[in-house]
Amino acid sequence: MYRYDEFDHRFVQERVAEFRSQVTRRLDGSLNENEFKPLRLMNGLYLQLHAYMLRVAIPYGTLDSARMRMLAHIAEKWDRGYGHFTTRQNIQFNWPKLSDVPDILDALASVEMHAIQTSGNCIRNTTSDPYAGVAADEVEDPRITAELIRQWSSLHPEFTFLGRKFKIAVTGSAEDRTALKVHDIGIQIVRNTAGETGYRVLVGGGLGRTPMIAKELRAFLPREDLLPYLEAALRVYNLHGRRDNKYKARIKILVHEIGIEEYARQVEAEFAALDRDAIAAPVEEVARIAAYFAPPKLAARPAESTAFERARQVDPGFAAWASQNTFPHRVPGYVAATISLKPIGGAPGDATAEQMRAMADLAEKYSRDELRVTHEQNVVLPHVALDDLHSVYRGLAGVGLDAPNKGLVTDIVACPGLDYCALATARSIPVAQNIARRFGSTARQKEIGPLSIKISGCINACGHHHVGHIGILGLDKAGVESYQITLGGDATETAALGDRTGPGFGYDEVADVIEKLVDRYIELREVPQETFLQTYRRVGMEPFKEAIYATH
Amino acid sequence: MAKAFAPIVITANDLVEGDSVFLGPEGWTRDIRMARVARTAEEATALDASGAQGETQNLVVGPYRVEVSLETGAPVPVLRREQIRASGVPTIPVGPAAIEAAREAA
Ligand code: SF4
């Protein structure tokens, strides 16, 4: 878990005090909205369709029970009893009053959290693998690197006013669970042939209006060069960065326009000219951070658990959940358990205060006090003993968080869309709910197998629709919601952008269309193990197109 | 021939609460049915001015025009976005109410 040092503490407290005075001046009229807007955005406060919205940073998605309980407290005291976990591993509160926000920020600061850099053209929260410290294929815990980047990027004087927002993700595994290739910079911890640990650096990925898959900038970067190299990469971008057209100001456009070779050449030149030692993190600092993320001492347990086996026999709901929502832990006798925030008919990523407290209690009791938010809008309990898994499941079931659907057709990612978002062109949440209800049966979901549906309520793509196996983009066609479908997207190490099927569909048609696509996939697959994505890659668009447009 | 003027109301977000408000006969109201309707371009310009005043008086944020239909007598926004906004809440149950709804459905 990260810890604030004295600088962090002082800085966050000063920032809250400063914002409190800005809010007071806004309320008494000494600041008008034009003056106030950039100030509130610097503190994560947006004005949405129905209310203000406060986005709180969850560094690389890691929380402990005290922090989760504080989020529950905020939801209850100053909001409407719930919050929304986002695809960037953050949380959003949808209904705060402007006059309450300084108190909310004070409450967050008391547990070392804040809302800084969750908005605006700066380096945003660095995201990471929810199975950090758990996955067997991990070279190193990516949170150490993510924390280094957090410290380096927090209020970096040169990069606080970039051309556009800038998103970095870090993974320590070859199997990518961070959507690395759709980030401005993606960092993969790797080992070279000499056995040294370093970084593979990708650049220029992103979704939104002009989606792009990141390209490799460096195959291997020695670990001590990380921060100087990032500094060089950001500086080259910042110098070129267009300020005239915000749609062209992302690094992906620069890399696309000048080419990865030219961009790399300029970065290497800048890097060579930098005073690396002045920028690189001191060895002691890296060691201090690494100590925070030292793996918990998990007592060795037998790989098989009789308690677990017995519970599986007697409780079929548990058996289904355990087989779908767990991930192998590197320590025998443990698993990482995914708490699906996608109950059938619920709003993807939403959790009530009661549910947050339940998750916090379970984390404290059964998962070394740790929770992780995933970019798929779920929450992971990373260190659960098999012996305790049934108790965890029962605790979750008690608050409606026992959906056994991780990675299945009803584990739908959806942005807030037109139910909340001022930029939206169509609704996302009810579309997700209609689809989830259609495929509500656990047996049917299992039969379909891995299938990721992602929905965005506008071209900004917060719902990552381009990289959903099935992507859904809600648009506005002359005042009516219309949904464009894409197929074949992939957010993992084999990343791909989905292909458009053709003309869009009306709000009421979407669930039918998805069902037709799924039915066609079941007909087409050669063996039940062939996933939707594999089938799509094998047969291409035509048969799917035929399924949804032939009678349309 | 000039296009017929489509009736409008003025909306904004309340400064403190952030929710949608509409310019009514006596200040800002949360009920669009109580909003003043401009039926001509001149009336709309006059409403714009009152809306802007709400901003300078520090009551609301970002006033703008919303096209409405008067078919049922009371103003109803034409666009889906504005219909949702005027309703003041998402189109689906949210938060604890959503959990309740999901439980009942199960
Ligand atoms: S994708 Fe569009 S509608 Fe959805 S949250 Fe982002 S900006 Fe809002």
Coordinates of C-alpha atoms and ligand atoms in Angstrom, one line a residue, chain A residues 415-417 421 423-424 456-458 460-462, ligand 1:
Chain A
C415 CA -19.7 4.5 -18.8
P416 CA -22.3 6.7 -17.1
G417 CA -23.7 7.9 -20.5
C421 CA -22.8 12.7 -18.3
L423 CA -21.0 15.1 -22.9
A424 CA -23.1 12.0 -23.6
S456 CA -19.7 4.2 -24.3
G457 CA -22.3 6.9 -24.4
C458 CA -20.3 9.1 -26.7
N460 CA -15.0 9.9 -25.9
A461 CA -15.0 6.2 -25.3
C462 CA -14.7 6.1 -21.5
Ligands
SF4_1 S1 -17.8 8.1 -23.0 FE1 -18.9 10.0 -23.3 S2 -20.8 9.7 -22.3 FE2 -19.5 8.1 -21.5 S3 -18.6 9.0 -19.7 FE3 -17.2 9.4 -21.3 S4 -17.7 11.5 -22.0 FE4 -19.5 10.7 -20.8

